[in-house]
Amino acid sequence: MKLLFIFSITCLCMLSSSNGSTGRGDGLPVRAVNLGGWLVTEGWIKPSLFDAIPNKDLLDGSGVQLKSVTVGKYLCAETGGGTIIVANRSSASGWETFSLWRINATTFNLRVFNRQFVGLDSHGNGVDIVAVANAPSQIQTFHIDRNPNDLKRVRIRASNGFYLQVKNEELVSADYDGNGGWGDDNPSVFILSTSGGLQGEYQITNGYGPLLAPPLMKEHWSTYIVEDDFKFIKENGLDAVRIPVGWWIASDPNPPKPYVGGSLQALDHAFSWAEKYGMKVIIDLHAAPGSQNGWEHSASRDGSQEWGRTDENIQQTVDVIDFLTARYAKSPSLFAVELINEPLSPGVSLDRLTKYYRAGLEAVRRHSQTAYVILSDRLGPHEPLELVDFAKGFTKVAIDVHHYNLFSPIFDNLTVQQNIDYVNTNRTQQLTHITVPNGPLIFVGEWTAAWQVRDASKEDYERYAAAQLRVFGQQRFGWAYWTLKNVQDHWSMEWVIKNGIIKL
Ligand SMILES: *[C@@H]1O[C@H](CO)[C@@H](O)[C@H](O)[C@H]1NC(C)=O
Ligand SMILES: *[C@@H]1O[C@H](CO)[C@@H](O)[C@H](O)[C@H]1NC(C)=O
Ligand SMILES: *[C@@H]1O[C@H](CO)[C@@H](O)[C@H](O)[C@H]1NC(C)=O
Ligand SMILES: *[C@@H]1O[C@H](CO)[C@@H](O)[C@H](O)[C@H]1NC(C)=O
């Protein structure tokens, strides 16, 4: 009896030492939670982070519309850009919306629909306003003065020191030198409105600027996720964390402006806590240089998606993967490296993406034979099996698919039961379709208990979450909930666990 006991202990130890920190076979499937909104900012997860930014409605990527008080019409980049700015539109949409690049709280570049920047006409009389420059310089830089008693009333000063004025509906120039007050008779006064806007890492760091951003971000990183969170995660039956990181982490402690150093140290802490509690870490490159999808969670500056357009940019991303894998390869908690999150089709072509995936796989394997490499499925129009064939040629590879009953009109009016049926039937079908013999493992790297159903009961949420846990739990690589903490209750795994909606 005693001998048998010792023998089985030895077996367990061998198992656990040959398979990382968990001692459960190959450690699959994972039951993970994302640490969203920590090392890559997403304003909707913790809006209060943005509260103290001066002129916080004028961040990078905010859309602004400007209505002349004298002609009562909106400024417009005629034909969307590439020519003059006019003031003859009675309603505002794409061509009448200018996307901001923030220099500081009061100084901006304005990008038009076709992506040129508004500026003085250097090829003409030097004062007319055009949108022809592909990159901003001094003459594309404007100072926005707000009426302190009515922040929606603004005047815009050009680099020549003069204010923009609307001379008539077809002529806007920077040659107003009166002061004229804030009245409706002043051709240099505009009514400002805003739309859209992103609240990502670029916006928060550039919004606070070089003096205020570093202490604020460091405070966030050191208080938002702490050792106790890992203890909580472990005690509640989870065994892994998926940690979104941004490309700038690889140049810590001095990342390119406006990013702030220190996120690497926070990731170091996460690894030491994961080791202490015997948990796995999936590093997830959530924000790639230039942004792979134009959303705030990939740190897009203004909604543009530039990632992957050049070989240089792909190589830069491979270098980030190389850096991160090298740094953590020796940690027993390094379980997987996800090469990029949610690349968006058609902006990111399959050809560019697989070129990157091939190089990224090699970069991981230079440092680790044991870490899984995770390839994120493209969002947007794509063939469900497009990565499966590619991935067959590699070992220890998983494909990450994200499944939300959200973000598509098909979920708008579903009942509780229809949502659950969709998970049981349609999600199962979708996942079965991409699961092929000798193919990559499937990972549901993001899902949530949040949905579109209004006034759902606790029991409704429990049944919906249980259906997802069952279907996603059958996937060979497992799943990760989005996300650990969130001001919106059902997006917070901490909240749904504490409130008994999810029991593992
Ligand atoms: C606005 O002015 C431009 C330039 O003269 C003209 O081509 C365009 O048709 C005008 N648009 C409207 C709606 O008046
Ligand atoms: C904002 O930037 C402009 C242009 O670089 C500069 O002239 C101005 O002094 C800056 N304002 C502040 C408050 O830093
Ligand atoms: C959902 O219901 C609303 C209100 O009845 C309706 O206006 C809308 O078109 C429906 N959406 C879809 C996608 O069926
Ligand atoms: C879900 O699957 C069922 C059964 O295959 C199918 O009839 C239905 O159209 C699917 N629903 C959606 C929204 O695709």
Coordinates of C-alpha atoms and ligand atoms in Angstrom, one line a residue:
M1 CA 0.0 0.0 0.0
K2 CA 2.7 2.4 1.1
L3 CA 4.9 1.4 -1.9
L4 CA 2.0 1.9 -4.3
F5 CA 1.5 5.3 -2.8
I6 CA 5.1 6.4 -3.3
F7 CA 5.0 5.0 -6.8
S8 CA 2.0 7.0 -7.7
I9 CA 3.5 10.2 -6.3
T10 CA 6.6 9.6 -8.4
C11 CA 4.4 9.1 -11.4
L12 CA 2.6 12.3 -10.8
C13 CA 5.8 14.2 -10.3
M14 CA 7.2 12.9 -13.6
L15 CA 4.0 13.8 -15.3
S16 CA 4.0 17.3 -14.0
S17 CA 7.7 17.9 -14.6
S18 CA 7.5 16.7 -18.2
N19 CA 4.4 18.8 -18.9
G20 CA 4.9 22.1 -17.4
S21 CA 3.4 23.3 -14.2
T22 CA 0.0 21.6 -14.2
G23 CA 0.5 17.9 -14.3
R24 CA -2.5 17.3 -16.5
G25 CA -1.2 15.4 -19.5
D26 CA -0.4 17.9 -22.2
G27 CA -2.1 20.7 -20.2
L28 CA -5.1 20.8 -22.7
P29 CA -7.7 21.9 -22.9
V30 CA -7.0 25.2 -21.2
R31 CA -9.6 27.0 -19.2
A32 CA -8.4 30.5 -19.4
V33 CA -9.4 34.1 -18.8
N34 CA -8.1 37.1 -20.8
L35 CA -6.5 39.9 -18.9
G36 CA -8.0 42.5 -21.2
G37 CA -7.7 46.2 -20.7
W38 CA -4.4 45.8 -18.7
L39 CA -1.3 46.1 -20.9
V40 CA -3.3 47.2 -23.9
T41 CA -5.9 50.0 -23.1
E42 CA -9.5 49.7 -24.1
G43 CA -11.6 52.5 -22.7
W44 CA -14.9 50.6 -22.5
I45 CA -13.3 48.2 -20.1
K46 CA -12.3 50.9 -17.6
P47 CA -13.6 54.3 -18.8
S48 CA -12.4 56.3 -15.8
L49 CA -8.8 56.0 -17.0
F50 CA -9.6 58.7 -19.6
D51 CA -11.4 61.1 -17.1
A52 CA -8.5 63.5 -16.5
I53 CA -7.4 64.0 -20.1
P54 CA -7.6 67.7 -21.0
N55 CA -9.9 68.2 -24.0
K56 CA -10.7 64.5 -23.7
D57 CA -13.3 64.7 -26.5
L58 CA -10.5 65.6 -28.9
L59 CA -8.3 62.5 -28.9
D60 CA -6.5 60.8 -31.8
G61 CA -9.0 59.5 -34.3
S62 CA -12.0 61.5 -32.9
G63 CA -14.2 62.6 -35.8
V64 CA -15.0 66.3 -35.8
Q65 CA -17.5 68.2 -37.8
L66 CA -17.3 72.0 -38.2
K67 CA -20.3 74.1 -39.0
S68 CA -19.7 77.7 -40.0
V69 CA -21.9 80.1 -38.0
T70 CA -22.1 82.6 -40.8
V71 CA -23.2 80.3 -43.7
G72 CA -24.8 77.7 -41.5
K73 CA -23.1 74.8 -43.4
Y74 CA -20.4 72.2 -42.7
L75 CA -16.9 72.2 -43.8
C76 CA -16.3 69.5 -46.4
A77 CA -13.3 67.9 -48.1
E78 CA -14.7 68.2 -51.7
T79 CA -14.7 64.8 -53.3
G80 CA -13.5 63.3 -50.0
G81 CA -10.0 64.8 -50.3
G82 CA -7.3 65.7 -52.7
T83 CA -8.6 69.2 -53.5
I84 CA -10.2 72.2 -51.8
I85 CA -12.1 72.5 -48.5
V86 CA -15.6 74.0 -49.0
A87 CA -18.3 75.1 -46.7
N88 CA -21.5 74.1 -48.6
R89 CA -22.9 71.0 -47.0
S90 CA -26.1 71.1 -44.9
S91 CA -25.5 67.8 -43.2
A92 CA -22.4 66.0 -42.1
S93 CA -21.2 62.5 -42.8
G94 CA -17.9 61.0 -44.3
W95 CA -16.6 63.9 -46.3
E96 CA -17.6 66.4 -43.6
T97 CA -15.8 64.5 -40.9
F98 CA -12.2 65.3 -40.0
S99 CA -10.2 62.7 -38.1
L100 CA -7.9 64.2 -35.5
W101 CA -4.2 63.6 -35.0
R102 CA -3.4 65.2 -31.7
I103 CA -0.2 67.1 -31.1
N104 CA -1.2 68.3 -27.7
A105 CA -4.4 69.3 -26.0
T106 CA -5.0 72.3 -28.3
T107 CA -2.9 71.5 -31.5
F108 CA -4.0 69.0 -34.1
N109 CA -3.7 67.7 -37.7
L110 CA -7.0 67.0 -39.5
R111 CA -7.3 64.0 -41.7
V112 CA -10.0 63.8 -44.4
F113 CA -12.0 60.9 -45.7
N114 CA -9.5 60.0 -48.4
R115 CA -6.7 60.2 -45.8
Q116 CA -5.0 63.4 -46.8
F117 CA -4.4 66.2 -44.3
V118 CA -6.0 69.6 -44.3
G119 CA -3.5 72.5 -44.7
L120 CA -2.6 75.7 -46.3
D121 CA -2.4 75.7 -50.1
S122 CA 1.4 76.0 -50.5
H123 CA 1.1 75.7 -54.3
G124 CA -1.4 78.5 -54.5
N125 CA -1.8 81.8 -52.6
G126 CA -0.6 80.1 -49.3
V127 CA -3.8 80.9 -47.4
D128 CA -6.6 78.9 -49.0
I129 CA -7.4 75.6 -47.3
V130 CA -6.9 72.4 -49.1
A131 CA -6.6 68.7 -48.3
V132 CA -3.7 67.4 -50.5
A133 CA -0.8 66.4 -48.2
N134 CA -0.2 62.7 -47.6
A135 CA 1.7 63.4 -44.3
P136 CA 1.3 66.3 -41.9
S137 CA 3.9 69.1 -41.5
Q138 CA 3.8 72.6 -40.1
I139 CA 1.3 74.0 -42.6
Q140 CA -1.1 71.1 -41.8
T141 CA -1.1 72.0 -38.1
F142 CA -3.9 73.9 -36.5
H143 CA -4.6 75.3 -33.1
I144 CA -8.2 74.9 -31.9
D145 CA -9.4 77.7 -29.5
R146 CA -12.6 76.9 -27.6
N147 CA -15.0 79.5 -26.2
P148 CA -14.5 78.9 -22.5
N149 CA -18.2 79.6 -21.9
D150 CA -19.4 77.3 -24.7
L151 CA -16.9 74.6 -25.6
K152 CA -18.8 73.7 -28.8
R153 CA -17.9 77.1 -30.3
V154 CA -14.4 77.1 -31.7
R155 CA -11.9 79.1 -33.8
I156 CA -9.1 77.5 -35.7
R157 CA -5.7 79.1 -36.1
A158 CA -3.4 78.0 -38.9
S159 CA 0.4 77.9 -38.8
N160 CA 0.6 81.4 -40.4
G161 CA -1.0 82.8 -37.3
F162 CA -4.4 83.7 -38.9
Y163 CA -7.7 82.1 -38.2
L164 CA -9.7 80.1 -40.7
Q165 CA -12.7 81.9 -42.1
V166 CA -15.5 81.0 -44.4
K167 CA -15.6 83.8 -47.1
N168 CA -18.4 82.1 -48.9
E169 CA -19.6 78.5 -49.3
E170 CA -16.9 77.7 -51.8
L171 CA -13.9 79.5 -50.2
V172 CA -12.3 78.8 -46.9
S173 CA -9.0 80.5 -46.1
A174 CA -6.6 81.3 -43.2
D175 CA -6.5 85.0 -43.3
Y176 CA -8.9 86.3 -40.6
D177 CA -7.1 88.7 -38.4
G178 CA -10.0 90.3 -36.5
N179 CA -10.9 89.0 -33.1
G180 CA -14.6 89.6 -33.5
G181 CA -15.8 87.6 -30.4
W182 CA -17.8 84.4 -30.5
G183 CA -21.0 85.7 -32.2
D184 CA -22.9 84.3 -35.1
D185 CA -21.6 87.1 -37.3
N186 CA -18.0 86.1 -37.0
P187 CA -16.8 84.1 -40.2
S188 CA -14.1 82.4 -38.1
V189 CA -16.4 80.8 -35.6
F190 CA -17.5 77.2 -36.1
I191 CA -19.8 74.9 -34.1
L192 CA -17.8 71.8 -33.3
S193 CA -19.4 68.4 -33.0
T194 CA -17.7 65.0 -32.6
S195 CA -18.4 61.5 -33.6
G196 CA -16.8 58.1 -33.3
G197 CA -13.5 58.2 -31.6
L198 CA -11.2 55.5 -30.2
Q199 CA -10.1 54.9 -26.6
G200 CA -7.0 52.8 -27.0
E201 CA -3.4 52.9 -26.0
Y202 CA -2.5 55.6 -28.5
Q203 CA -5.3 57.8 -27.4
I204 CA -4.6 57.5 -23.6
T205 CA -0.8 57.9 -23.8
N206 CA -0.9 60.7 -26.4
G207 CA -3.9 62.3 -24.6
Y208 CA -2.2 62.6 -21.3
G209 CA 1.1 63.4 -23.0
P210 CA 4.7 62.8 -22.1
L211 CA 4.5 64.2 -18.5
L212 CA 1.2 62.7 -17.3
A213 CA 1.0 59.5 -19.2
P214 CA 4.0 57.6 -17.7
P215 CA 2.9 57.8 -14.0
L216 CA -0.8 57.1 -14.9
M217 CA 0.0 54.0 -17.0
K218 CA 2.4 52.7 -14.3
E219 CA -0.2 53.2 -11.7
H220 CA -2.8 51.3 -13.8
W221 CA -0.4 48.4 -14.6
S222 CA 0.5 47.9 -11.0
T223 CA -3.0 48.1 -9.5
Y224 CA -5.4 46.7 -12.1
I225 CA -4.0 43.2 -12.1
V226 CA -2.2 42.1 -8.9
E227 CA -1.1 38.8 -7.4
D228 CA -4.4 38.3 -5.7
D229 CA -6.1 38.1 -9.1
F230 CA -4.0 35.1 -10.0
K231 CA -4.9 33.5 -6.7
F232 CA -8.6 34.2 -7.4
I233 CA -8.3 32.8 -10.9
K234 CA -6.6 29.6 -9.7
E235 CA -9.0 29.1 -6.8
N236 CA -11.9 29.3 -9.1
G237 CA -10.9 26.5 -11.4
L238 CA -9.1 28.3 -14.2
D239 CA -5.6 27.2 -15.2
A240 CA -4.4 29.8 -17.7
V241 CA -4.4 33.5 -18.6
R242 CA -4.3 35.0 -22.1
I243 CA -2.5 38.3 -21.8
P244 CA -2.9 40.9 -24.6
V245 CA 0.2 42.9 -25.2
G246 CA 1.2 45.7 -27.6
W247 CA 4.2 45.7 -29.9
W248 CA 5.8 48.6 -28.1
I249 CA 6.5 46.2 -25.1
A250 CA 9.5 44.9 -27.0
S251 CA 11.2 48.3 -26.8
D252 CA 10.7 48.8 -23.1
P253 CA 11.7 50.9 -21.2
N254 CA 11.9 53.4 -24.0
P255 CA 9.1 52.7 -26.5
P256 CA 8.4 55.0 -29.4
K257 CA 6.2 58.0 -28.6
P258 CA 3.5 58.3 -27.4
Y259 CA 3.8 54.8 -25.8
V260 CA 5.0 54.5 -22.2
G261 CA 7.6 52.1 -20.8
G262 CA 6.9 49.7 -18.0
S263 CA 4.4 47.2 -19.5
L264 CA 7.3 44.7 -19.8
Q265 CA 7.9 44.7 -16.0
A266 CA 4.1 44.2 -15.5
L267 CA 4.3 41.1 -17.8
D268 CA 7.3 39.9 -15.8
H269 CA 5.2 40.1 -12.7
A270 CA 2.4 38.1 -14.4
F271 CA 4.9 35.3 -15.2
S272 CA 6.2 35.2 -11.6
W273 CA 2.6 35.0 -10.2
A274 CA 1.6 32.4 -12.8
E275 CA 4.7 30.3 -11.8
K276 CA 3.8 30.7 -8.1
Y277 CA 0.2 29.5 -8.7
G278 CA 1.1 26.9 -11.3
M279 CA -0.7 28.6 -14.1
K280 CA -0.1 28.8 -17.8
V281 CA 0.4 32.0 -19.8
I282 CA -0.7 32.6 -23.3
I283 CA 1.1 35.7 -24.6
D284 CA -1.2 37.4 -27.2
L285 CA 0.1 40.1 -29.5
H286 CA -3.0 42.1 -29.5
A287 CA -1.7 45.3 -31.0
A288 CA 0.7 45.0 -34.0
P289 CA 2.6 48.0 -35.5
G290 CA 0.3 50.0 -37.7
S291 CA -2.8 48.2 -36.4
Q292 CA -4.0 45.0 -37.9
N293 CA -7.7 45.9 -37.8
G294 CA -8.1 49.6 -37.2
W295 CA -9.8 49.2 -33.8
E296 CA -8.8 50.7 -30.5
H297 CA -7.7 47.4 -29.1
S298 CA -5.0 47.1 -31.7
A299 CA -3.8 50.7 -30.8
S300 CA -4.9 52.2 -34.0
R301 CA -4.3 56.0 -34.1
D302 CA -7.2 57.0 -36.2
G303 CA -9.0 53.9 -37.4
S304 CA -6.5 53.1 -40.1
Q305 CA -5.3 49.6 -40.6
E306 CA -1.7 49.7 -41.8
W307 CA -0.2 46.4 -40.5
G308 CA 1.3 44.0 -43.0
R309 CA 1.5 46.3 -46.0
T310 CA 5.3 46.2 -46.0
D311 CA 7.9 43.5 -45.4
E312 CA 9.6 45.9 -43.0
N313 CA 6.5 46.1 -40.8
I314 CA 6.1 42.3 -40.9
Q315 CA 9.7 41.9 -39.9
Q316 CA 9.3 44.3 -37.0
T317 CA 6.4 42.2 -35.8
V318 CA 8.4 39.0 -36.0
D319 CA 11.1 40.7 -33.9
V320 CA 8.5 41.4 -31.2
I321 CA 7.6 37.7 -31.2
D322 CA 11.2 36.7 -31.1
F323 CA 11.9 39.1 -28.2
L324 CA 9.0 37.9 -26.1
T325 CA 9.6 34.2 -26.7
A326 CA 13.3 34.5 -25.9
R327 CA 12.5 36.4 -22.7
Y328 CA 10.0 33.8 -21.3
A329 CA 11.1 30.6 -23.0
K330 CA 12.6 29.3 -19.8
S331 CA 9.5 29.9 -17.7
P332 CA 7.5 26.8 -17.0
S333 CA 4.4 28.9 -17.4
L334 CA 5.0 29.9 -21.0
F335 CA 2.4 27.8 -22.7
A336 CA 1.7 29.6 -25.9
V337 CA 2.5 32.6 -28.1
E338 CA -0.3 34.0 -30.2
L339 CA 1.3 35.7 -33.1
I340 CA -1.4 38.4 -33.8
N341 CA -5.0 39.0 -32.6
E342 CA -7.9 39.4 -35.0
P343 CA -6.3 40.5 -38.3
L344 CA -9.1 42.0 -40.4
S345 CA -9.9 40.9 -43.9
P346 CA -9.7 42.2 -46.6
G347 CA -7.2 44.8 -45.4
V348 CA -4.9 42.0 -44.2
S349 CA -4.7 39.6 -47.1
L350 CA -4.3 35.8 -46.5
D351 CA -1.0 36.0 -48.4
R352 CA 0.6 38.6 -46.1
L353 CA -0.8 36.9 -43.1
T354 CA 0.6 33.5 -43.8
K355 CA 3.9 35.0 -44.8
Y356 CA 4.0 36.5 -41.3
Y357 CA 2.7 33.4 -39.6
R358 CA 5.5 31.3 -41.2
A359 CA 8.2 33.8 -40.0
G360 CA 6.5 34.1 -36.6
L361 CA 6.4 30.3 -36.1
E362 CA 10.1 30.1 -36.9
A363 CA 10.8 32.9 -34.4
V364 CA 9.0 31.0 -31.6
R365 CA 10.8 27.8 -32.5
R366 CA 14.2 29.4 -32.3
H367 CA 13.7 29.7 -28.6
S368 CA 11.1 27.1 -27.6
Q369 CA 10.1 23.7 -28.9
T370 CA 7.4 23.3 -26.4
A371 CA 5.3 26.5 -26.5
Y372 CA 2.2 26.2 -28.7
V373 CA 2.0 28.8 -31.4
I374 CA -1.5 30.2 -31.9
L375 CA -2.7 31.6 -35.2
S376 CA -5.7 33.9 -35.0
D377 CA -8.4 33.5 -37.6
R378 CA -9.1 36.5 -39.7
L379 CA -12.2 38.5 -39.0
G380 CA -14.2 39.9 -41.9
P381 CA -14.9 38.0 -45.1
H382 CA -12.7 34.8 -45.2
E383 CA -12.9 31.1 -45.9
P384 CA -13.3 29.2 -42.6
L385 CA -10.7 26.6 -43.5
E386 CA -8.1 29.1 -44.9
L387 CA -5.6 28.6 -42.1
V388 CA -6.3 24.9 -41.4
D389 CA -4.4 23.7 -44.5
F390 CA -1.5 26.1 -43.8
A391 CA -1.2 25.0 -40.2
K392 CA -1.1 21.3 -41.0
G393 CA 2.6 21.6 -41.9
F394 CA 3.6 22.7 -38.3
T395 CA 3.6 21.0 -34.9
K396 CA 2.0 22.4 -31.7
V397 CA -0.1 24.9 -33.5
A398 CA -3.6 26.1 -32.6
I399 CA -6.1 28.3 -34.4
D400 CA -7.9 30.9 -32.3
V401 CA -11.5 31.7 -33.2
H402 CA -13.6 34.3 -31.3
H403 CA -17.2 33.6 -30.7
Y404 CA -19.6 36.3 -29.5
N405 CA -23.4 36.2 -30.0
L406 CA -22.9 39.9 -30.8
F407 CA -21.6 42.2 -33.5
S408 CA -23.9 40.8 -36.2
P409 CA -27.6 41.6 -36.9
I410 CA -28.4 37.9 -36.8
F411 CA -28.3 38.2 -32.9
D412 CA -30.3 41.4 -32.7
N413 CA -33.7 39.9 -31.8
L414 CA -32.9 36.4 -30.6
T415 CA -34.6 35.1 -27.4
V416 CA -32.8 33.4 -24.6
Q417 CA -33.5 29.9 -26.0
Q418 CA -32.5 30.9 -29.5
N419 CA -29.2 32.2 -28.3
I420 CA -28.6 28.9 -26.5
D421 CA -29.7 26.9 -29.5
Y422 CA -27.3 28.9 -31.7
V423 CA -24.4 28.0 -29.4
N424 CA -25.4 24.3 -29.2
T425 CA -26.1 23.9 -32.9
N426 CA -24.4 26.5 -35.0
R427 CA -21.3 27.1 -33.0
T428 CA -20.8 23.3 -32.7
Q429 CA -21.2 23.1 -36.5
Q430 CA -18.7 25.9 -37.1
L431 CA -16.2 24.4 -34.8
T432 CA -16.6 20.8 -36.1
H433 CA -16.1 22.1 -39.6
I434 CA -12.6 23.5 -38.8
T435 CA -11.5 20.5 -36.7
V436 CA -9.8 18.1 -39.1
P437 CA -7.7 15.0 -38.6
N438 CA -4.0 15.9 -38.0
G439 CA -5.0 19.5 -38.3
P440 CA -4.3 22.4 -35.9
L441 CA -6.0 22.4 -32.5
I442 CA -8.9 24.7 -32.0
F443 CA -9.0 27.4 -29.3
V444 CA -11.9 29.7 -28.6
G445 CA -9.7 32.5 -27.3
E446 CA -12.6 35.0 -26.7
W447 CA -16.2 34.5 -25.6
T448 CA -18.4 36.1 -22.9
A449 CA -21.7 35.7 -21.1
A450 CA -22.8 39.1 -22.4
W451 CA -25.4 39.1 -25.2
Q452 CA -28.2 41.3 -26.7
V453 CA -31.0 39.8 -24.6
R454 CA -32.6 42.5 -22.4
D455 CA -33.8 41.8 -18.9
A456 CA -32.4 38.3 -18.8
S457 CA -32.7 36.5 -15.5
K458 CA -29.7 35.1 -13.6
E459 CA -30.9 31.6 -14.6
D460 CA -30.9 32.7 -18.3
Y461 CA -27.3 33.8 -18.0
E462 CA -26.4 30.6 -16.3
R463 CA -27.9 28.4 -19.0
Y464 CA -26.3 30.5 -21.7
A465 CA -22.8 30.4 -20.1
A466 CA -23.2 26.7 -19.4
A467 CA -23.9 26.0 -23.1
Q468 CA -20.8 27.9 -24.1
L469 CA -18.7 26.2 -21.5
R470 CA -19.8 22.8 -22.8
V471 CA -19.4 23.5 -26.5
F472 CA -16.1 25.5 -26.1
G473 CA -14.8 23.0 -23.5
Q474 CA -15.0 20.3 -26.2
Q475 CA -12.4 22.1 -28.2
R476 CA -9.0 20.4 -28.0
F477 CA -7.1 23.6 -27.1
G478 CA -9.8 24.9 -24.8
W479 CA -11.1 28.4 -24.3
A480 CA -10.5 31.9 -22.7
Y481 CA -13.3 34.2 -21.4
W482 CA -13.2 37.8 -22.3
T483 CA -12.3 39.3 -19.8
L484 CA -11.3 39.1 -16.1
K485 CA -12.4 42.6 -15.2
N486 CA -14.9 45.0 -16.8
V487 CA -17.1 47.8 -15.6
Q488 CA -19.9 46.0 -17.5
D489 CA -20.8 43.2 -15.2
H490 CA -21.3 40.3 -17.6
W491 CA -18.1 41.0 -19.5
S492 CA -16.3 40.5 -16.2
M493 CA -15.4 37.0 -15.4
E494 CA -14.6 38.0 -11.8
W495 CA -18.2 39.3 -11.6
V496 CA -19.9 36.3 -13.2
I497 CA -18.0 33.9 -11.0
K498 CA -18.6 35.9 -7.8
N499 CA -22.3 36.1 -8.7
G500 CA -22.7 32.4 -9.4
I501 CA -23.4 32.7 -13.1
I502 CA -20.3 30.6 -14.0
K503 CA -19.2 27.6 -11.9
L504 CA -16.2 25.6 -13.0
Ligands
LIG1 C1 -19.9 72.7 -53.1 O1 -18.9 73.4 -53.8 C2 -18.1 72.7 -54.8 C3 -17.0 73.6 -55.3 O2 -17.5 74.6 -56.0 C4 -19.0 72.2 -55.9 O3 -18.3 71.4 -56.8 C5 -20.1 71.3 -55.2 O4 -21.0 70.9 -56.2 C6 -20.8 72.1 -54.1 N1 -21.7 71.2 -53.4 C7 -22.9 71.6 -53.0 C8 -23.7 70.5 -52.3 O5 -23.3 72.7 -53.2
LIG2 C1 1.2 72.5 -28.5 O1 2.0 72.3 -29.6 C2 2.3 73.4 -30.3 C3 3.0 73.1 -31.6 O2 4.1 72.3 -31.4 C4 3.1 74.4 -29.5 O3 3.3 75.6 -30.2 C5 2.3 74.7 -28.2 O4 3.1 75.5 -27.3 C6 2.0 73.4 -27.5 N1 1.1 73.7 -26.4 C7 1.2 73.2 -25.2 C8 0.2 73.5 -24.2 O5 2.2 72.4 -25.0
LIG3 C1 -35.1 43.6 -34.5 O1 -36.3 44.1 -34.0 C2 -36.5 45.5 -34.2 C3 -37.7 46.0 -33.5 O2 -38.8 45.1 -33.7 C4 -36.5 45.8 -35.7 O3 -36.7 47.2 -36.0 C5 -35.2 45.3 -36.3 O4 -35.3 45.4 -37.7 C6 -35.0 43.8 -36.0 N1 -33.7 43.4 -36.5 C7 -33.4 42.4 -37.2 C8 -32.0 42.1 -37.7 O5 -34.3 41.5 -37.5
LIG4 C1 -28.2 27.6 -37.3 O1 -28.2 26.2 -37.7 C2 -29.5 25.7 -38.1 C3 -29.4 24.2 -38.3 O2 -28.4 23.9 -39.2 C4 -29.9 26.5 -39.4 O3 -31.2 26.1 -39.9 C5 -29.9 28.0 -39.1 O4 -30.1 28.7 -40.3 C6 -28.6 28.4 -38.5 N1 -28.7 29.8 -38.1 C7 -28.0 30.8 -38.5 C8 -28.3 32.1 -38.0 O5 -27.0 30.6 -39.3

